[in-house]
Amino acid sequence: QGHVTIADAFVRGIKGIDWHRALRLMAHSINKDVRHEFVEKGVVHPVSHTLDLAYASFLTARLASALGELGMAKTFMERAGYWRNAYDLGTGMLKESTFYEGGMWNYAFRLSHDMAGRIAMFPSESSFVEQLDLFFGFKEPWPGWKGTRFEGLNNEPDFDTPYAYIYAGRHDRTAEVVRAAMDNKFSTTAGGLPGNDDSGALSSWYVWSAIGLFPVAGQELFLIGTPLFERAALRLERLFQVRAWRDSPDHQFVVRAELNGRPLHGAFITWETLRKGGVLDLYLEERANGWASGADARPPSFSNLDSLEKVFTNLDETGTQRA
């Protein structure tokens, strides 16, 4: 949607855009009559649209805050919290609704602005992981399910889900799912692009995942996955390289990471890091060792304006909170 495209341009520092006009258009799009139920009631069906509009509200709040429109920022940040209204607090899953090109499971784990709040709906992080495991078939599937572990990845609602594990400290699960999806869902045959590539969306997911990164649309975050290539280079303002060190191509679990020679403890970097250039070294083994599982290694979530403004300015290049 347009909100994500505008927010992406803003965080990437694209020049020549009238940001105040862009902000007005973003706000109008959410406020217009067809979406009055979201604005007035905090929920709209299909409930997946509630998630979309909550994220659009977050992105609008972000831009408003950066432009000094603090009243607008506060209003839209409150609406950004409406994502909770789409969920059943008893199960932590989406409420019954109709869905477009997916179902409640496909949409239930989408990355957004408040994954910490999303995970907090469960008794523990491990409970959240158990739900993800259920979706991906690490445990017995839910009644009536006839698909395989990696049935998904046919459309955009599935893109984020393998990376949701990172927010709960289970990068090893992300590595397993992403690698299996790349190995089993893509090929050079006539049916080798799932979802008929959907205007290039599926192949772009593959390219980013093969490099070992996943951009969180509209945010500064790039999550770290499991690279296929020994070396990959991104030519931005300066050269940024991702290097994989392993004894076998089958080794998929990151056991150690370094960013420009310094230890990296969280499975994410920022746009600023990519823009400046450098080297991300990922050391992969046959078995996981708990890398990026510590409580201080979680990617940031944005639950309020204060966290929105401070979290990235307080991160150093390795993703560690500055004192």
Short mmCIF file of C-alpha atoms in Angstrom, two decimals, residues 13-321:
data_model
loop_
_atom_site.label_atom_id
_atom_site.label_comp_id
_atom_site.label_asym_id
_atom_site.label_seq_id
_atom_site.Cartn_x
_atom_site.Cartn_y
_atom_site.Cartn_z
CA GLY A 13 16.35 9.48 2.80
CA ILE A 14 14.94 9.86 -0.72
CA LYS A 15 15.25 13.49 -1.84
CA GLY A 16 12.84 15.75 -3.72
CA ILE A 17 9.59 14.70 -2.03
CA ASP A 18 7.13 17.11 -0.42
CA TRP A 19 6.84 15.22 2.85
CA HIS A 20 4.15 17.49 4.31
CA ARG A 21 1.94 16.81 1.29
CA ALA A 22 2.72 13.10 1.56
CA LEU A 23 1.68 13.19 5.22
CA ARG A 24 -1.64 14.83 4.38
CA LEU A 25 -2.35 12.16 1.77
CA MET A 26 -1.48 9.37 4.19
CA ALA A 27 -3.77 10.79 6.86
CA HIS A 28 -6.62 11.38 4.42
CA SER A 29 -6.41 7.82 3.14
CA ILE A 30 -7.00 6.45 6.64
CA ASN A 31 -9.64 9.01 7.61
CA LYS A 32 -11.79 8.81 4.48
CA ASP A 33 -15.37 7.58 4.78
CA VAL A 34 -14.84 4.05 3.48
CA ARG A 35 -12.67 3.32 6.53
CA HIS A 36 -14.74 5.12 9.13
CA GLU A 37 -15.33 1.85 11.04
CA PHE A 38 -11.63 1.57 11.73
CA VAL A 39 -11.38 5.18 12.87
CA GLU A 40 -14.60 5.13 14.92
CA LYS A 41 -14.71 1.54 16.21
CA GLY A 42 -11.07 0.46 16.04
CA VAL A 43 -11.76 -2.63 13.96
CA VAL A 44 -12.90 -3.42 10.44
CA HIS A 45 -13.54 -6.65 8.57
CA PRO A 46 -11.82 -8.54 7.11
CA VAL A 47 -9.76 -8.22 10.28
CA SER A 48 -6.62 -8.41 8.17
CA HIS A 49 -7.59 -4.90 7.01
CA THR A 50 -7.47 -3.84 10.66
CA LEU A 51 -3.83 -4.95 10.73
CA ASP A 52 -3.12 -3.08 7.49
CA LEU A 53 -4.74 0.13 8.72
CA ALA A 54 -3.02 -0.09 12.11
CA TYR A 55 0.34 -0.37 10.39
CA ALA A 56 -0.58 2.48 8.03
CA SER A 57 -1.44 4.54 11.12
CA PHE A 58 1.94 3.74 12.65
CA LEU A 59 3.75 4.83 9.50
CA THR A 60 1.68 8.02 9.41
CA ALA A 61 2.51 8.72 13.06
CA ARG A 62 6.18 8.17 12.33
CA LEU A 63 6.23 10.72 9.53
CA ALA A 64 4.09 13.18 11.49
CA SER A 65 6.43 13.01 14.46
CA ALA A 66 9.48 13.56 12.27
CA LEU A 67 7.83 16.62 10.71
CA GLY A 68 6.89 18.11 14.07
CA GLU A 69 3.15 17.42 13.73
CA LEU A 70 2.93 16.04 17.27
CA GLY A 71 -0.86 16.22 17.62
CA MET A 72 -1.33 14.19 14.46
CA ALA A 73 1.41 11.83 15.54
CA LYS A 74 -0.34 11.15 18.86
CA THR A 75 -3.69 10.51 17.16
CA PHE A 76 -2.29 8.06 14.65
CA MET A 77 -0.08 6.31 17.18
CA GLU A 78 -3.20 5.57 19.21
CA ARG A 79 -4.80 4.10 16.09
CA ALA A 80 -1.65 2.09 15.48
CA GLY A 81 -2.59 0.20 18.64
CA TYR A 82 -5.92 -0.90 17.16
CA TRP A 83 -4.18 -3.99 15.80
CA ARG A 84 -5.04 -5.61 19.14
CA ASN A 85 -8.74 -5.44 18.29
CA ALA A 86 -8.22 -7.99 15.52
CA TYR A 87 -7.13 -10.68 17.97
CA ASP A 88 -8.88 -13.02 20.36
CA LEU A 89 -7.14 -12.36 23.66
CA GLY A 90 -7.95 -15.89 24.84
CA THR A 91 -6.12 -17.63 22.00
CA GLY A 92 -3.72 -15.00 20.72
CA MET A 93 -4.99 -15.68 17.21
CA LEU A 94 -7.05 -13.55 14.84
CA LYS A 95 -10.79 -13.35 15.33
CA GLU A 96 -13.13 -15.16 12.97
CA SER A 97 -13.54 -13.18 9.78
CA THR A 98 -13.39 -13.39 6.04
CA PHE A 99 -9.93 -13.21 4.48
CA TYR A 100 -8.48 -12.35 1.11
CA GLU A 101 -5.89 -14.69 -0.45
CA GLY A 102 -5.18 -16.39 2.85
CA GLY A 103 -6.69 -17.32 6.18
CA MET A 104 -6.36 -16.47 9.85
CA TRP A 105 -3.14 -18.47 10.11
CA ASN A 106 -1.48 -16.76 7.17
CA TYR A 107 -2.19 -13.31 8.58
CA ALA A 108 -1.78 -14.07 12.28
CA PHE A 109 2.00 -13.63 12.61
CA ARG A 110 2.72 -10.71 10.31
CA LEU A 111 5.63 -8.51 11.27
CA SER A 112 4.49 -5.08 12.31
CA HIS A 113 5.40 -2.19 14.56
CA ASP A 114 4.69 -3.93 17.87
CA MET A 115 5.82 -7.54 17.75
CA ALA A 116 6.70 -7.37 21.45
CA GLY A 117 3.06 -6.55 22.18
CA ARG A 118 1.95 -9.31 19.85
CA ILE A 119 4.09 -11.89 21.63
CA ALA A 120 2.93 -10.60 25.04
CA MET A 121 -0.57 -11.89 24.20
CA PHE A 122 0.80 -15.34 25.00
CA PRO A 123 1.80 -16.57 28.46
CA SER A 124 5.43 -16.71 27.34
CA GLU A 125 7.67 -16.36 24.31
CA SER A 126 7.83 -20.14 24.11
CA SER A 127 4.02 -20.25 23.83
CA PHE A 128 4.20 -17.87 20.88
CA VAL A 129 6.87 -20.07 19.32
CA GLU A 130 4.64 -23.10 19.81
CA GLN A 131 1.92 -21.41 17.73
CA LEU A 132 4.42 -20.67 14.99
CA ASP A 133 5.66 -24.26 15.19
CA LEU A 134 2.09 -25.42 14.75
CA PHE A 135 1.71 -23.34 11.61
CA PHE A 136 4.95 -24.63 10.10
CA GLY A 137 4.34 -28.24 11.06
CA PHE A 138 7.07 -28.74 13.63
CA LYS A 139 4.27 -30.24 15.71
CA GLU A 140 1.12 -32.06 14.72
CA PRO A 141 -0.94 -29.78 12.46
CA TRP A 142 -4.35 -28.50 13.46
CA PRO A 143 -7.39 -30.70 12.70
CA GLY A 144 -8.22 -30.97 9.02
CA TRP A 145 -4.93 -29.55 7.79
CA LYS A 146 -3.57 -31.51 4.83
CA GLY A 147 -0.67 -29.31 3.73
CA THR A 148 3.04 -29.73 4.30
CA ARG A 149 5.21 -27.72 6.67
CA PHE A 150 5.99 -25.17 4.00
CA GLU A 151 2.65 -25.07 2.21
CA GLY A 152 2.65 -21.28 2.38
CA LEU A 153 4.75 -18.69 0.58
CA ASN A 154 2.22 -18.41 -2.22
CA ASN A 155 1.42 -14.77 -1.59
CA GLU A 156 2.53 -11.70 0.33
CA PRO A 157 0.79 -12.59 3.65
CA ASP A 158 3.32 -15.42 4.07
CA PHE A 159 6.47 -13.37 3.53
CA ASP A 160 6.97 -12.14 7.07
CA THR A 161 6.00 -15.22 9.03
CA PRO A 162 9.28 -17.21 8.94
CA TYR A 163 11.07 -14.17 10.32
CA ALA A 164 8.63 -13.70 13.22
CA TYR A 165 10.63 -16.27 15.20
CA ILE A 166 13.46 -13.73 15.51
CA TYR A 167 11.29 -11.50 17.73
CA ALA A 168 11.01 -14.43 20.15
CA GLY A 169 14.70 -15.30 20.16
CA ARG A 170 14.49 -18.35 17.86
CA HIS A 171 16.65 -17.47 14.91
CA ASP A 172 17.30 -21.18 14.42
CA ARG A 173 13.66 -21.71 13.49
CA THR A 174 13.81 -18.84 11.00
CA ALA A 175 16.84 -20.48 9.42
CA GLU A 176 15.07 -23.83 9.10
CA VAL A 177 11.90 -22.42 7.57
CA VAL A 178 13.57 -19.95 5.23
CA ARG A 179 16.06 -22.50 3.92
CA ALA A 180 13.36 -25.13 3.41
CA ALA A 181 11.19 -22.61 1.57
CA MET A 182 14.06 -21.60 -0.72
CA ASP A 183 14.94 -25.25 -1.38
CA ASN A 184 11.43 -26.62 -1.85
CA LYS A 185 9.25 -23.82 -3.19
CA PHE A 186 11.52 -22.39 -5.89
CA SER A 187 13.08 -24.11 -8.90
CA THR A 188 13.97 -23.59 -12.56
CA THR A 189 10.94 -25.58 -13.73
CA ALA A 190 7.76 -24.09 -15.22
CA GLY A 191 6.19 -24.00 -11.75
CA GLY A 192 9.32 -22.79 -10.02
CA LEU A 193 7.96 -19.42 -8.91
CA PRO A 194 5.25 -19.88 -6.24
CA GLY A 195 2.14 -17.79 -6.62
CA ASN A 196 3.09 -17.10 -10.25
CA ASP A 197 5.65 -14.65 -8.80
CA ASP A 198 2.89 -12.09 -8.07
CA SER A 199 4.45 -9.21 -10.04
CA GLY A 200 7.93 -10.05 -8.84
CA ALA A 201 7.11 -10.19 -5.15
CA LEU A 202 7.97 -13.86 -4.64
CA SER A 203 11.26 -13.72 -6.50
CA SER A 204 12.27 -10.61 -4.55
CA TRP A 205 11.61 -12.53 -1.31
CA TYR A 206 13.91 -15.25 -2.60
CA VAL A 207 16.68 -12.83 -3.58
CA TRP A 208 16.68 -11.05 -0.22
CA SER A 209 16.52 -14.34 1.69
CA ALA A 210 19.33 -15.83 -0.41
CA ILE A 211 21.49 -12.81 0.45
CA GLY A 212 20.67 -13.44 4.13
CA LEU A 213 18.61 -10.33 4.85
CA PHE A 214 14.92 -9.45 5.02
CA PRO A 215 13.76 -5.80 4.85
CA VAL A 216 10.88 -4.89 7.14
CA ALA A 217 8.84 -2.70 4.80
CA GLY A 218 8.49 0.90 5.95
CA GLN A 219 11.02 0.56 8.77
CA GLU A 220 14.78 0.86 9.16
CA LEU A 221 15.06 -2.81 10.11
CA PHE A 222 16.73 -5.54 8.09
CA LEU A 223 16.39 -8.95 9.73
CA ILE A 224 19.16 -11.52 9.32
CA GLY A 225 18.26 -14.92 7.92
CA THR A 226 20.45 -17.65 6.48
CA PRO A 227 22.39 -16.85 3.30
CA LEU A 228 22.74 -19.18 0.34
CA PHE A 229 25.70 -17.39 -1.20
CA GLU A 230 29.23 -17.33 0.14
CA ARG A 231 29.45 -13.65 -0.81
CA ALA A 232 26.84 -11.05 -1.71
CA ALA A 233 27.40 -7.34 -2.28
CA LEU A 234 24.91 -4.48 -2.14
CA ARG A 235 26.03 -1.35 -3.96
CA LEU A 236 24.35 1.55 -2.18
CA GLU A 237 26.15 4.76 -1.27
CA ARG A 238 29.03 2.44 -0.38
CA LEU A 239 29.59 -1.28 -0.77
CA PHE A 240 27.97 -3.53 1.84
CA GLN A 241 28.93 -7.21 1.83
CA VAL A 242 27.34 -10.27 3.44
CA ARG A 243 29.81 -13.12 3.79
CA ALA A 244 28.90 -16.67 4.84
CA TRP A 245 31.56 -18.82 6.47
CA ARG A 246 30.76 -22.56 6.62
CA ASP A 247 32.29 -25.95 5.88
CA SER A 248 29.27 -27.22 3.94
CA PRO A 249 26.50 -25.59 1.87
CA ASP A 250 24.03 -27.49 4.06
CA HIS A 251 25.09 -25.61 7.17
CA GLN A 252 22.27 -23.13 7.80
CA PHE A 253 22.45 -22.09 11.46
CA VAL A 254 24.20 -18.86 12.34
CA VAL A 255 26.34 -19.49 15.43
CA ARG A 256 28.29 -16.22 15.36
CA ALA A 257 28.04 -12.90 13.55
CA GLU A 258 30.32 -9.91 13.18
CA LEU A 259 29.58 -6.49 11.76
CA ASN A 260 32.73 -4.73 10.60
CA GLY A 261 34.73 -7.00 12.89
CA ARG A 262 32.62 -6.41 15.99
CA PRO A 263 30.36 -9.10 17.51
CA LEU A 264 26.71 -8.78 16.51
CA HIS A 265 24.33 -10.23 19.09
CA GLY A 266 20.93 -9.50 17.53
CA ALA A 267 19.63 -10.88 14.24
CA PHE A 268 19.04 -7.47 12.70
CA ILE A 269 20.83 -4.43 11.34
CA THR A 270 19.57 -1.01 10.27
CA TRP A 271 19.32 0.86 6.98
CA GLU A 272 21.94 3.30 8.25
CA THR A 273 24.38 0.41 8.60
CA LEU A 274 23.74 -0.75 5.03
CA ARG A 275 23.93 2.78 3.67
CA LYS A 276 27.33 3.45 5.22
CA GLY A 277 28.78 0.23 3.82
CA GLY A 278 30.75 -2.48 5.53
CA VAL A 279 30.91 -6.23 6.02
CA LEU A 280 28.52 -8.61 7.76
CA ASP A 281 30.23 -11.93 8.50
CA LEU A 282 27.94 -14.84 9.33
CA TYR A 283 29.44 -18.09 10.64
CA LEU A 284 27.18 -21.07 9.99
CA GLU A 285 27.23 -24.58 11.41
CA GLU A 286 25.22 -27.79 11.15
CA ARG A 287 23.62 -27.24 14.57
CA ALA A 288 22.30 -24.12 16.26
CA ASN A 289 23.92 -22.77 19.41
CA GLY A 290 21.34 -20.21 20.55
CA TRP A 291 22.76 -17.20 18.72
CA ALA A 292 20.49 -14.12 18.94
CA SER A 293 18.37 -15.75 21.64
CA GLY A 294 19.20 -13.40 24.51
CA ALA A 295 16.56 -11.02 25.85
CA ASP A 296 18.72 -8.05 24.80
CA ALA A 297 18.95 -9.32 21.20
CA ARG A 298 15.35 -8.69 20.15
CA PRO A 299 14.61 -6.35 17.25
CA PRO A 300 12.93 -3.14 18.43
CA SER A 301 9.16 -2.79 18.65
CA PHE A 302 7.28 0.48 18.63
CA SER A 303 4.45 0.60 21.14
CA ASN A 304 4.36 4.37 21.68
CA LEU A 305 5.75 7.66 20.41
CA ASP A 306 8.59 7.64 22.91
CA SER A 307 9.93 4.31 21.67
CA LEU A 308 9.29 5.42 18.10
CA GLU A 309 11.61 8.41 18.39
CA LYS A 310 14.33 6.97 20.57
CA VAL A 311 14.92 3.37 19.65
CA PHE A 312 16.95 3.77 16.48
CA THR A 313 18.89 6.83 17.60
CA ASN A 314 19.96 4.84 20.67
CA LEU A 315 21.21 1.81 18.73
CA ASP A 316 24.84 1.54 17.76
CA GLU A 317 25.86 -0.16 14.52
CA THR A 318 25.83 -3.63 16.11
CA GLY A 319 22.25 -3.28 17.29
CA THR A 320 23.23 -2.79 20.93
CA GLN A 321 21.56 -0.15 23.09
#
